[in-house]
Amino acid sequence: MLRRAGPSLRHFLLERKSSAGYSLCSREAKMSRPVQARRLEGIDKNIWVEFVKLAATYSKGHPPLVTALAQLFEKVLGRELDPMTNVMVTVGAYQALFCCFQAFVDEGDEVIIIEPFFDCYEPMVKMAGGTPVFVPLRPKAPKDGKLMSSADWQLDPAELASKFSERTKAIVLNSPNNPLGKVFSRGELEVIAELCVKHDVLCISDEVYEWLVYDGRENTRIASLPGMWDRTVIIGSAGKTFSATGWKVGWTVGPDRLLRHLRTVHQNSVYHCATIAQEAVAQGFQRELALFGKPESYFVQLPRALQQKRDLLIQSLVAVGMKPVVPEGTYFLVADISEFKSDVPEVPNSDEPYDYRFTKWMMKNKGLAAIPLSAFYSEAHKNNYTNFIRFCFAKEEATLKAANDILQKWKKEKTSS
């Protein structure tokens, strides 16, 4: 469902700021509320934690890897980091998310989740005893017949502000966003940051697609904004950074006062990641640190290669009658499929949404796979977004070519009919 955009988030909160007398720059104080969940009481003191701290080489991660991560994030955040206290390695970003929710969320706490969202956020919040509070990005219609961009999906300022209350413990930010590919602008992040500071709320910043940003856009990190370092945990993934999903190496970066509680959960759950995988990722980062910002850097080459794949897939989808939403980042692409409703048969006695029916029809009749977009929404909002599906374009060349061949054949069939 499309609607015209209202006032911008930044405009909304700039007015609130001037009338309320607060600003980001004046709110550099640390968080005042306790951050750890009650379930951690007593278990943060055990023999392993206490005595391992005495070892000079101790860290929550392979020393070469946490050192390289600290050096990298010093560059992108503009602050000095201690690899032993500001970095923790996890079994993929999935475990990093699990540690965050288990460490911070108590019974009765609310966690704001921006929709569409990666599907594990909701169950992980509920498993920790918290209550998810959803706020959707709402699309506005593009002008002059242009394709919609993921930047056209925006938070409603009044709606976002209304979700913050005394029960709000954290907000989950995913930028670049899966599945939409939206890269939150600096202005949008400043609005979110101001609300976090005002309400003393944590930010769990899922940045696994941090290097996959297209068309020369800037990827601003919310932890770099005034007042946010002390309340933000950054989550990253080698699977996304180095296209090595099977290695399951992730990490968290943040202040020690937050990461110490993640270390307690980590210590009492998974405990350790495979050292050989950590060493491989460390060597990748060491190479990139030497080439940082240079044309031969993998972080420069990868988004250029994927942007070409993105553009090729967009052309092919347009040719068969879909309306792609041009992603600013990630390797996902959302497409409007509302033009195909006459092609997809109704299912008797079924309440299955259109995007599910279309995706199954397309896979069976065209051999092309996708995911229904409504799967990335809460029950309250999913019925508003059943005209979209999500494609992935981070495929090997042969797979991408096969997908485009299918779309070209589909185009010919439409033309001949």
Short mmCIF file of C-alpha atoms in Angstrom, two decimals:
data_model
loop_
_atom_site.label_atom_id
_atom_site.label_comp_id
_atom_site.label_asym_id
_atom_site.label_seq_id
_atom_site.Cartn_x
_atom_site.Cartn_y
_atom_site.Cartn_z
CA MET A 1 0.00 0.00 0.00
CA LEU A 2 1.46 3.33 -1.06
CA ARG A 3 0.91 6.71 0.47
CA ARG A 4 2.30 10.18 0.09
CA ALA A 5 5.18 11.04 2.37
CA GLY A 6 4.46 13.26 5.34
CA PRO A 7 6.97 15.51 7.08
CA SER A 8 10.46 14.07 7.31
CA LEU A 9 11.70 12.44 10.49
CA ARG A 10 14.43 15.04 10.81
CA HIS A 11 12.01 17.95 10.35
CA PHE A 12 9.66 16.45 12.94
CA LEU A 13 12.25 16.03 15.66
CA LEU A 14 14.09 19.25 14.94
CA GLU A 15 10.82 21.00 15.83
CA ARG A 16 10.46 18.87 18.96
CA LYS A 17 14.09 19.55 19.88
CA SER A 18 13.76 23.30 19.62
CA SER A 19 10.57 23.35 21.71
CA ALA A 20 11.71 20.81 24.32
CA GLY A 21 15.17 22.28 24.73
CA TYR A 22 17.28 19.18 24.20
CA SER A 23 19.69 18.12 21.48
CA LEU A 24 22.04 15.34 20.62
CA CYS A 25 25.09 17.48 21.27
CA SER A 26 23.95 18.33 24.79
CA ARG A 27 23.17 14.72 25.73
CA GLU A 28 26.57 13.07 26.01
CA ALA A 29 25.83 11.58 29.46
CA LYS A 30 26.04 7.84 29.87
CA MET A 31 22.93 5.68 30.26
CA SER A 32 21.47 5.94 33.74
CA ARG A 33 19.37 2.77 33.90
CA PRO A 34 20.75 -0.75 34.55
CA VAL A 35 21.29 -2.46 31.22
CA GLN A 36 21.71 -6.13 32.09
CA ALA A 37 18.77 -8.51 32.37
CA ARG A 38 18.01 -9.98 35.80
CA ARG A 39 18.73 -13.49 34.49
CA LEU A 40 22.44 -12.58 34.51
CA GLU A 41 22.56 -11.89 38.25
CA GLY A 42 25.11 -14.14 39.92
CA ILE A 43 26.23 -16.03 36.83
CA ASP A 44 28.70 -13.36 35.71
CA LYS A 45 30.98 -14.55 38.52
CA ASN A 46 32.33 -18.01 37.91
CA ILE A 47 35.71 -19.67 37.98
CA TRP A 48 36.22 -19.58 34.23
CA VAL A 49 35.52 -15.88 33.86
CA GLU A 50 37.55 -14.98 36.95
CA PHE A 51 40.68 -17.01 36.30
CA VAL A 52 40.83 -16.63 32.54
CA LYS A 53 40.99 -12.87 33.10
CA LEU A 54 44.36 -13.45 34.73
CA ALA A 55 45.84 -14.73 31.47
CA ALA A 56 47.66 -12.00 29.55
CA THR A 57 46.35 -13.21 26.19
CA TYR A 58 42.73 -13.50 27.30
CA SER A 59 40.02 -12.14 25.04
CA LYS A 60 36.55 -13.13 23.82
CA GLY A 61 37.93 -14.04 20.43
CA HIS A 62 41.07 -15.11 18.59
CA PRO A 63 43.62 -12.33 19.40
CA PRO A 64 44.57 -11.59 15.75
CA LEU A 65 40.88 -11.26 14.85
CA VAL A 66 39.79 -9.00 17.70
CA THR A 67 42.89 -6.87 17.12
CA ALA A 68 42.10 -6.48 13.41
CA LEU A 69 38.44 -5.69 14.16
CA ALA A 70 39.44 -3.05 16.69
CA GLN A 71 41.82 -1.45 14.20
CA LEU A 72 39.15 -1.43 11.48
CA PHE A 73 36.40 0.04 13.64
CA GLU A 74 38.77 2.68 14.96
CA LYS A 75 38.91 3.91 11.37
CA VAL A 76 35.17 3.86 10.68
CA LEU A 77 34.01 5.10 14.09
CA GLY A 78 36.78 7.61 14.72
CA ARG A 79 37.50 6.44 18.27
CA GLU A 80 40.16 4.37 19.99
CA LEU A 81 39.11 0.80 20.79
CA ASP A 82 40.51 -1.87 23.09
CA PRO A 83 40.39 -5.26 21.30
CA MET A 84 40.10 -7.03 24.66
CA THR A 85 37.06 -5.13 25.95
CA ASN A 86 35.35 -3.47 22.95
CA VAL A 87 35.15 -6.53 20.67
CA MET A 88 33.61 -9.98 21.13
CA VAL A 89 33.65 -12.73 18.48
CA THR A 90 30.49 -14.86 18.12
CA VAL A 91 29.29 -17.86 16.15
CA GLY A 92 27.90 -15.73 13.36
CA ALA A 93 25.77 -12.62 13.71
CA TYR A 94 22.94 -14.90 14.81
CA GLN A 95 24.67 -15.66 18.11
CA ALA A 96 25.55 -11.99 18.50
CA LEU A 97 21.85 -11.11 18.28
CA PHE A 98 20.95 -13.89 20.71
CA CYS A 99 23.53 -12.62 23.22
CA CYS A 100 22.15 -9.08 22.97
CA PHE A 101 18.53 -10.02 23.63
CA GLN A 102 19.42 -12.45 26.43
CA ALA A 103 21.78 -9.97 28.06
CA PHE A 104 19.57 -6.89 27.99
CA VAL A 105 15.89 -7.83 27.76
CA ASP A 106 13.83 -8.67 30.85
CA GLU A 107 10.21 -9.71 31.32
CA GLY A 108 8.06 -6.70 30.59
CA ASP A 109 10.68 -4.85 28.52
CA GLU A 110 9.65 -3.59 25.09
CA VAL A 111 11.92 -3.72 22.05
CA ILE A 112 11.13 -1.59 19.00
CA ILE A 113 11.56 -3.44 15.69
CA ILE A 114 11.51 -1.57 12.37
CA GLU A 115 9.58 -3.39 9.63
CA PRO A 116 10.33 -5.14 7.34
CA PHE A 117 12.75 -7.02 9.59
CA PHE A 118 15.01 -10.06 9.58
CA ASP A 119 12.76 -12.79 10.88
CA CYS A 120 14.75 -13.87 13.97
CA TYR A 121 14.34 -10.53 15.78
CA GLU A 122 10.77 -11.18 16.90
CA PRO A 123 11.21 -14.72 18.33
CA MET A 124 14.49 -13.80 20.01
CA VAL A 125 12.84 -10.87 21.81
CA LYS A 126 9.98 -13.14 22.92
CA MET A 127 12.39 -15.88 24.06
CA ALA A 128 14.03 -13.31 26.32
CA GLY A 129 10.64 -12.44 27.82
CA GLY A 130 10.31 -9.11 26.03
CA THR A 131 7.52 -7.64 23.94
CA PRO A 132 8.23 -6.65 20.31
CA VAL A 133 6.80 -3.26 19.32
CA PHE A 134 6.64 -2.82 15.56
CA VAL A 135 6.90 0.32 13.45
CA PRO A 136 6.84 -0.02 9.65
CA LEU A 137 8.78 1.77 6.95
CA ARG A 138 6.03 3.10 4.68
CA PRO A 139 6.57 3.49 0.92
CA LYS A 140 5.71 6.65 -0.96
CA ALA A 141 4.86 6.61 -4.65
CA PRO A 142 7.77 7.54 -6.95
CA LYS A 143 7.47 10.59 -9.19
CA ASP A 144 7.35 10.76 -12.99
CA GLY A 145 7.02 7.02 -13.48
CA LYS A 146 10.43 6.29 -12.02
CA LEU A 147 11.21 3.06 -10.24
CA MET A 148 10.80 3.21 -6.49
CA SER A 149 13.98 3.29 -4.41
CA SER A 150 14.46 1.74 -1.00
CA ALA A 151 15.04 5.34 0.16
CA ASP A 152 11.34 5.95 -0.58
CA TRP A 153 10.44 3.67 2.35
CA GLN A 154 10.47 5.89 5.41
CA LEU A 155 9.51 5.93 9.05
CA ASP A 156 6.57 8.10 10.01
CA PRO A 157 7.98 10.53 12.60
CA ALA A 158 4.97 10.70 14.89
CA GLU A 159 4.45 6.95 14.72
CA LEU A 160 8.09 6.22 15.60
CA ALA A 161 8.11 8.66 18.52
CA SER A 162 4.88 7.17 19.87
CA LYS A 163 6.50 3.73 20.22
CA PHE A 164 9.00 4.94 22.83
CA SER A 165 7.84 4.69 26.44
CA GLU A 166 9.20 4.03 29.93
CA ARG A 167 9.03 0.30 29.10
CA THR A 168 11.24 0.60 26.00
CA LYS A 169 14.58 -1.11 26.59
CA ALA A 170 16.03 -1.17 23.07
CA ILE A 171 15.47 -0.53 19.40
CA VAL A 172 16.76 -2.87 16.70
CA LEU A 173 18.27 -1.06 13.73
CA ASN A 174 19.20 -2.96 10.55
CA SER A 175 21.03 -0.73 8.08
CA PRO A 176 21.53 -1.65 5.30
CA ASN A 177 18.21 -3.40 5.75
CA ASN A 178 17.28 -6.97 4.88
CA PRO A 179 14.99 -7.46 2.95
CA LEU A 180 14.45 -3.96 1.57
CA GLY A 181 18.03 -2.84 0.91
CA LYS A 182 17.39 0.52 2.59
CA VAL A 183 20.43 2.43 3.85
CA PHE A 184 19.27 4.81 6.56
CA SER A 185 20.46 8.34 5.90
CA ARG A 186 22.40 10.36 8.46
CA GLY A 187 19.31 12.49 9.08
CA GLU A 188 17.15 9.42 9.74
CA LEU A 189 19.77 7.99 12.10
CA GLU A 190 20.03 11.28 13.97
CA VAL A 191 16.30 11.17 14.60
CA ILE A 192 16.50 7.60 15.95
CA ALA A 193 19.54 8.56 18.03
CA GLU A 194 17.78 11.53 19.56
CA LEU A 195 14.87 9.36 20.64
CA CYS A 196 17.28 6.79 22.13
CA VAL A 197 19.06 9.49 24.13
CA LYS A 198 15.83 11.15 25.26
CA HIS A 199 14.31 7.87 26.50
CA ASP A 200 17.58 6.26 27.69
CA VAL A 201 17.20 3.34 25.27
CA LEU A 202 19.77 0.86 23.92
CA CYS A 203 20.38 0.40 20.19
CA ILE A 204 21.13 -3.06 18.78
CA SER A 205 22.62 -2.12 15.40
CA ASP A 206 22.65 -5.03 12.94
CA GLU A 207 25.21 -3.88 10.36
CA VAL A 208 26.05 -7.18 8.66
CA TYR A 209 25.68 -5.62 5.17
CA GLU A 210 27.84 -2.63 6.10
CA TRP A 211 30.15 -2.84 3.04
CA LEU A 212 27.36 -3.49 0.51
CA VAL A 213 26.27 0.08 -0.27
CA TYR A 214 25.71 1.27 -3.85
CA ASP A 215 25.69 4.35 -6.06
CA GLY A 216 28.30 6.17 -3.99
CA ARG A 217 26.09 6.44 -0.91
CA GLU A 218 27.56 7.02 2.53
CA ASN A 219 26.96 4.37 5.18
CA THR A 220 26.66 6.29 8.43
CA ARG A 221 27.03 4.23 11.61
CA ILE A 222 24.69 5.20 14.41
CA ALA A 223 27.35 4.52 17.08
CA SER A 224 29.38 7.41 15.63
CA LEU A 225 26.63 9.94 16.39
CA PRO A 226 26.66 12.06 19.56
CA GLY A 227 25.36 10.23 22.61
CA MET A 228 25.19 6.82 20.91
CA TRP A 229 28.49 5.01 21.53
CA ASP A 230 27.62 4.36 25.16
CA ARG A 231 24.26 2.78 24.28
CA THR A 232 24.97 0.89 21.02
CA VAL A 233 26.09 -2.64 20.24
CA ILE A 234 27.26 -3.08 16.64
CA ILE A 235 26.81 -6.52 15.08
CA GLY A 236 28.86 -7.72 12.09
CA SER A 237 29.31 -10.88 10.06
CA ALA A 238 32.17 -12.44 8.12
CA GLY A 239 29.56 -14.35 6.16
CA LYS A 240 28.32 -11.09 4.64
CA THR A 241 31.62 -9.16 4.72
CA PHE A 242 33.68 -11.85 2.97
CA SER A 243 30.87 -13.88 1.33
CA ALA A 244 31.69 -16.83 3.60
CA THR A 245 28.37 -17.66 5.24
CA GLY A 246 29.30 -21.23 6.19
CA TRP A 247 32.18 -20.11 8.40
CA LYS A 248 29.80 -18.70 11.02
CA VAL A 249 32.07 -15.96 12.37
CA GLY A 250 30.40 -12.84 13.67
CA TRP A 251 31.25 -10.11 16.16
CA THR A 252 29.98 -7.37 18.39
CA VAL A 253 31.64 -4.00 18.88
CA GLY A 254 30.70 -1.60 21.64
CA PRO A 255 31.51 -0.16 25.06
CA ASP A 256 32.77 -2.57 27.71
CA ARG A 257 29.86 -1.69 30.00
CA LEU A 258 27.53 -3.34 27.48
CA LEU A 259 29.78 -6.07 26.09
CA ARG A 260 30.57 -7.43 29.56
CA HIS A 261 26.96 -8.65 29.77
CA LEU A 262 27.15 -10.20 26.31
CA ARG A 263 30.30 -12.00 27.44
CA THR A 264 28.35 -13.53 30.32
CA VAL A 265 25.74 -14.96 27.94
CA HIS A 266 28.43 -16.05 25.49
CA GLN A 267 30.41 -17.74 28.29
CA ASN A 268 27.34 -19.70 29.40
CA SER A 269 25.99 -20.73 26.00
CA VAL A 270 28.13 -21.33 22.91
CA TYR A 271 31.39 -20.24 24.61
CA HIS A 272 33.77 -20.63 21.65
CA CYS A 273 34.05 -20.21 17.88
CA ALA A 274 36.28 -22.39 15.70
CA THR A 275 39.78 -20.91 15.85
CA ILE A 276 40.67 -21.82 12.27
CA ALA A 277 37.70 -19.87 10.93
CA GLN A 278 38.62 -16.90 13.12
CA GLU A 279 42.20 -17.02 11.83
CA ALA A 280 40.99 -17.02 8.22
CA VAL A 281 38.76 -14.00 8.85
CA ALA A 282 41.59 -12.25 10.70
CA GLN A 283 43.85 -12.64 7.66
CA GLY A 284 41.11 -11.21 5.46
CA PHE A 285 40.82 -8.14 7.67
CA GLN A 286 44.58 -7.74 7.90
CA ARG A 287 44.73 -7.57 4.10
CA GLU A 288 41.88 -5.08 3.97
CA LEU A 289 43.45 -2.86 6.61
CA ALA A 290 46.52 -2.53 4.38
CA LEU A 291 44.31 -1.69 1.38
CA PHE A 292 41.64 0.32 3.18
CA GLY A 293 40.01 2.81 0.83
CA LYS A 294 42.15 1.79 -2.16
CA PRO A 295 40.65 0.56 -5.48
CA GLU A 296 42.06 -2.95 -5.01
CA SER A 297 40.34 -3.34 -1.62
CA TYR A 298 37.75 -6.13 -1.50
CA PHE A 299 35.45 -3.72 0.34
CA VAL A 300 35.58 -1.48 -2.75
CA GLN A 301 35.43 -4.21 -5.39
CA LEU A 302 32.56 -6.27 -3.92
CA PRO A 303 29.85 -3.56 -3.99
CA ARG A 304 30.88 -2.57 -7.51
CA ALA A 305 30.46 -6.17 -8.72
CA LEU A 306 27.13 -6.60 -6.93
CA GLN A 307 25.81 -3.28 -8.18
CA GLN A 308 26.25 -4.54 -11.74
CA LYS A 309 24.31 -7.70 -10.86
CA ARG A 310 21.63 -5.59 -9.22
CA ASP A 311 21.20 -3.46 -12.31
CA LEU A 312 21.05 -6.48 -14.60
CA LEU A 313 18.35 -8.12 -12.49
CA ILE A 314 16.37 -4.88 -12.35
CA GLN A 315 16.35 -4.68 -16.17
CA SER A 316 15.17 -8.27 -16.50
CA LEU A 317 12.41 -7.88 -13.90
CA VAL A 318 11.13 -4.72 -15.54
CA ALA A 319 11.05 -6.55 -18.87
CA VAL A 320 8.54 -9.11 -17.57
CA GLY A 321 6.30 -6.51 -15.94
CA MET A 322 7.53 -6.32 -12.36
CA LYS A 323 8.36 -3.04 -10.63
CA PRO A 324 11.62 -3.44 -8.70
CA VAL A 325 12.43 -1.31 -5.68
CA VAL A 326 16.02 -0.24 -6.36
CA PRO A 327 18.04 -1.22 -3.26
CA GLU A 328 20.65 1.18 -1.87
CA GLY A 329 22.49 -1.71 -0.23
CA THR A 330 22.58 -5.46 0.65
CA TYR A 331 22.23 -8.16 -2.01
CA PHE A 332 18.44 -8.28 -1.87
CA LEU A 333 15.91 -6.66 -4.15
CA VAL A 334 12.17 -6.22 -3.56
CA ALA A 335 9.79 -6.15 -6.52
CA ASP A 336 6.14 -5.10 -6.87
CA ILE A 337 4.12 -7.99 -8.40
CA SER A 338 0.68 -6.40 -8.39
CA GLU A 339 0.46 -6.59 -12.21
CA PHE A 340 0.32 -10.41 -12.16
CA LYS A 341 -2.85 -11.01 -10.14
CA SER A 342 -4.79 -12.18 -13.18
CA ASP A 343 -2.11 -14.82 -13.89
CA VAL A 344 -2.14 -16.43 -10.45
CA PRO A 345 -5.13 -18.65 -9.70
CA GLU A 346 -7.05 -18.31 -6.46
CA VAL A 347 -6.80 -21.20 -4.01
CA PRO A 348 -10.26 -22.32 -2.81
CA ASN A 349 -10.86 -22.17 0.94
CA SER A 350 -7.44 -20.64 1.58
CA ASP A 351 -6.45 -17.43 3.32
CA GLU A 352 -2.92 -17.59 1.93
CA PRO A 353 -1.77 -14.05 0.97
CA TYR A 354 -1.14 -13.12 -2.64
CA ASP A 355 2.66 -12.84 -2.34
CA TYR A 356 2.82 -16.45 -1.08
CA ARG A 357 0.59 -17.69 -3.90
CA PHE A 358 2.52 -15.74 -6.51
CA THR A 359 5.91 -16.98 -5.29
CA LYS A 360 4.76 -20.61 -5.38
CA TRP A 361 3.22 -20.09 -8.83
CA MET A 362 6.42 -18.49 -10.14
CA MET A 363 8.62 -21.26 -8.76
CA LYS A 364 6.42 -24.03 -10.21
CA ASN A 365 5.69 -22.42 -13.57
CA LYS A 366 8.78 -20.30 -14.25
CA GLY A 367 11.53 -21.97 -12.21
CA LEU A 368 12.46 -18.72 -10.44
CA ALA A 369 12.75 -18.50 -6.65
CA ALA A 370 11.92 -15.61 -4.32
CA ILE A 371 10.55 -14.97 -0.82
CA PRO A 372 7.18 -13.32 -0.02
CA LEU A 373 7.79 -9.90 1.52
CA SER A 374 4.95 -10.24 4.03
CA ALA A 375 7.05 -12.91 5.77
CA PHE A 376 9.22 -10.02 7.03
CA TYR A 377 6.31 -8.25 8.78
CA SER A 378 4.39 -8.65 12.02
CA GLU A 379 0.89 -10.09 11.97
CA ALA A 380 -0.53 -6.59 12.43
CA HIS A 381 1.07 -5.21 9.28
CA LYS A 382 1.77 -8.08 6.88
CA ASN A 383 -1.54 -7.81 5.00
CA ASN A 384 -0.53 -4.33 3.82
CA TYR A 385 2.56 -5.63 2.00
CA THR A 386 1.41 -8.66 0.00
CA ASN A 387 2.17 -7.09 -3.40
CA PHE A 388 5.94 -7.53 -3.04
CA ILE A 389 8.48 -10.36 -3.14
CA ARG A 390 12.20 -10.45 -2.37
CA PHE A 391 14.94 -11.63 -4.73
CA CYS A 392 18.61 -12.29 -3.96
CA PHE A 393 21.27 -11.27 -6.51
CA ALA A 394 24.42 -12.35 -4.64
CA LYS A 395 24.74 -15.50 -6.71
CA GLU A 396 27.58 -17.07 -8.62
CA GLU A 397 27.69 -15.99 -12.26
CA ALA A 398 26.15 -19.22 -13.58
CA THR A 399 23.14 -18.95 -11.24
CA LEU A 400 22.57 -15.30 -12.03
CA LYS A 401 22.80 -16.03 -15.76
CA ALA A 402 20.27 -18.84 -15.40
CA ALA A 403 17.86 -16.52 -13.59
CA ASN A 404 18.19 -13.88 -16.29
CA ASP A 405 17.68 -16.52 -18.99
CA ILE A 406 14.42 -17.51 -17.28
CA LEU A 407 13.32 -13.87 -17.19
CA GLN A 408 14.18 -13.37 -20.87
CA LYS A 409 12.15 -16.44 -21.79
CA TRP A 410 9.32 -15.12 -19.63
CA LYS A 411 9.51 -11.80 -21.49
CA LYS A 412 9.18 -13.54 -24.86
CA GLU A 413 6.18 -15.49 -23.62
CA LYS A 414 4.46 -12.31 -22.51
CA THR A 415 5.24 -10.58 -25.79
CA SER A 416 3.92 -13.46 -27.91
CA SER A 417 0.73 -13.75 -25.87
#
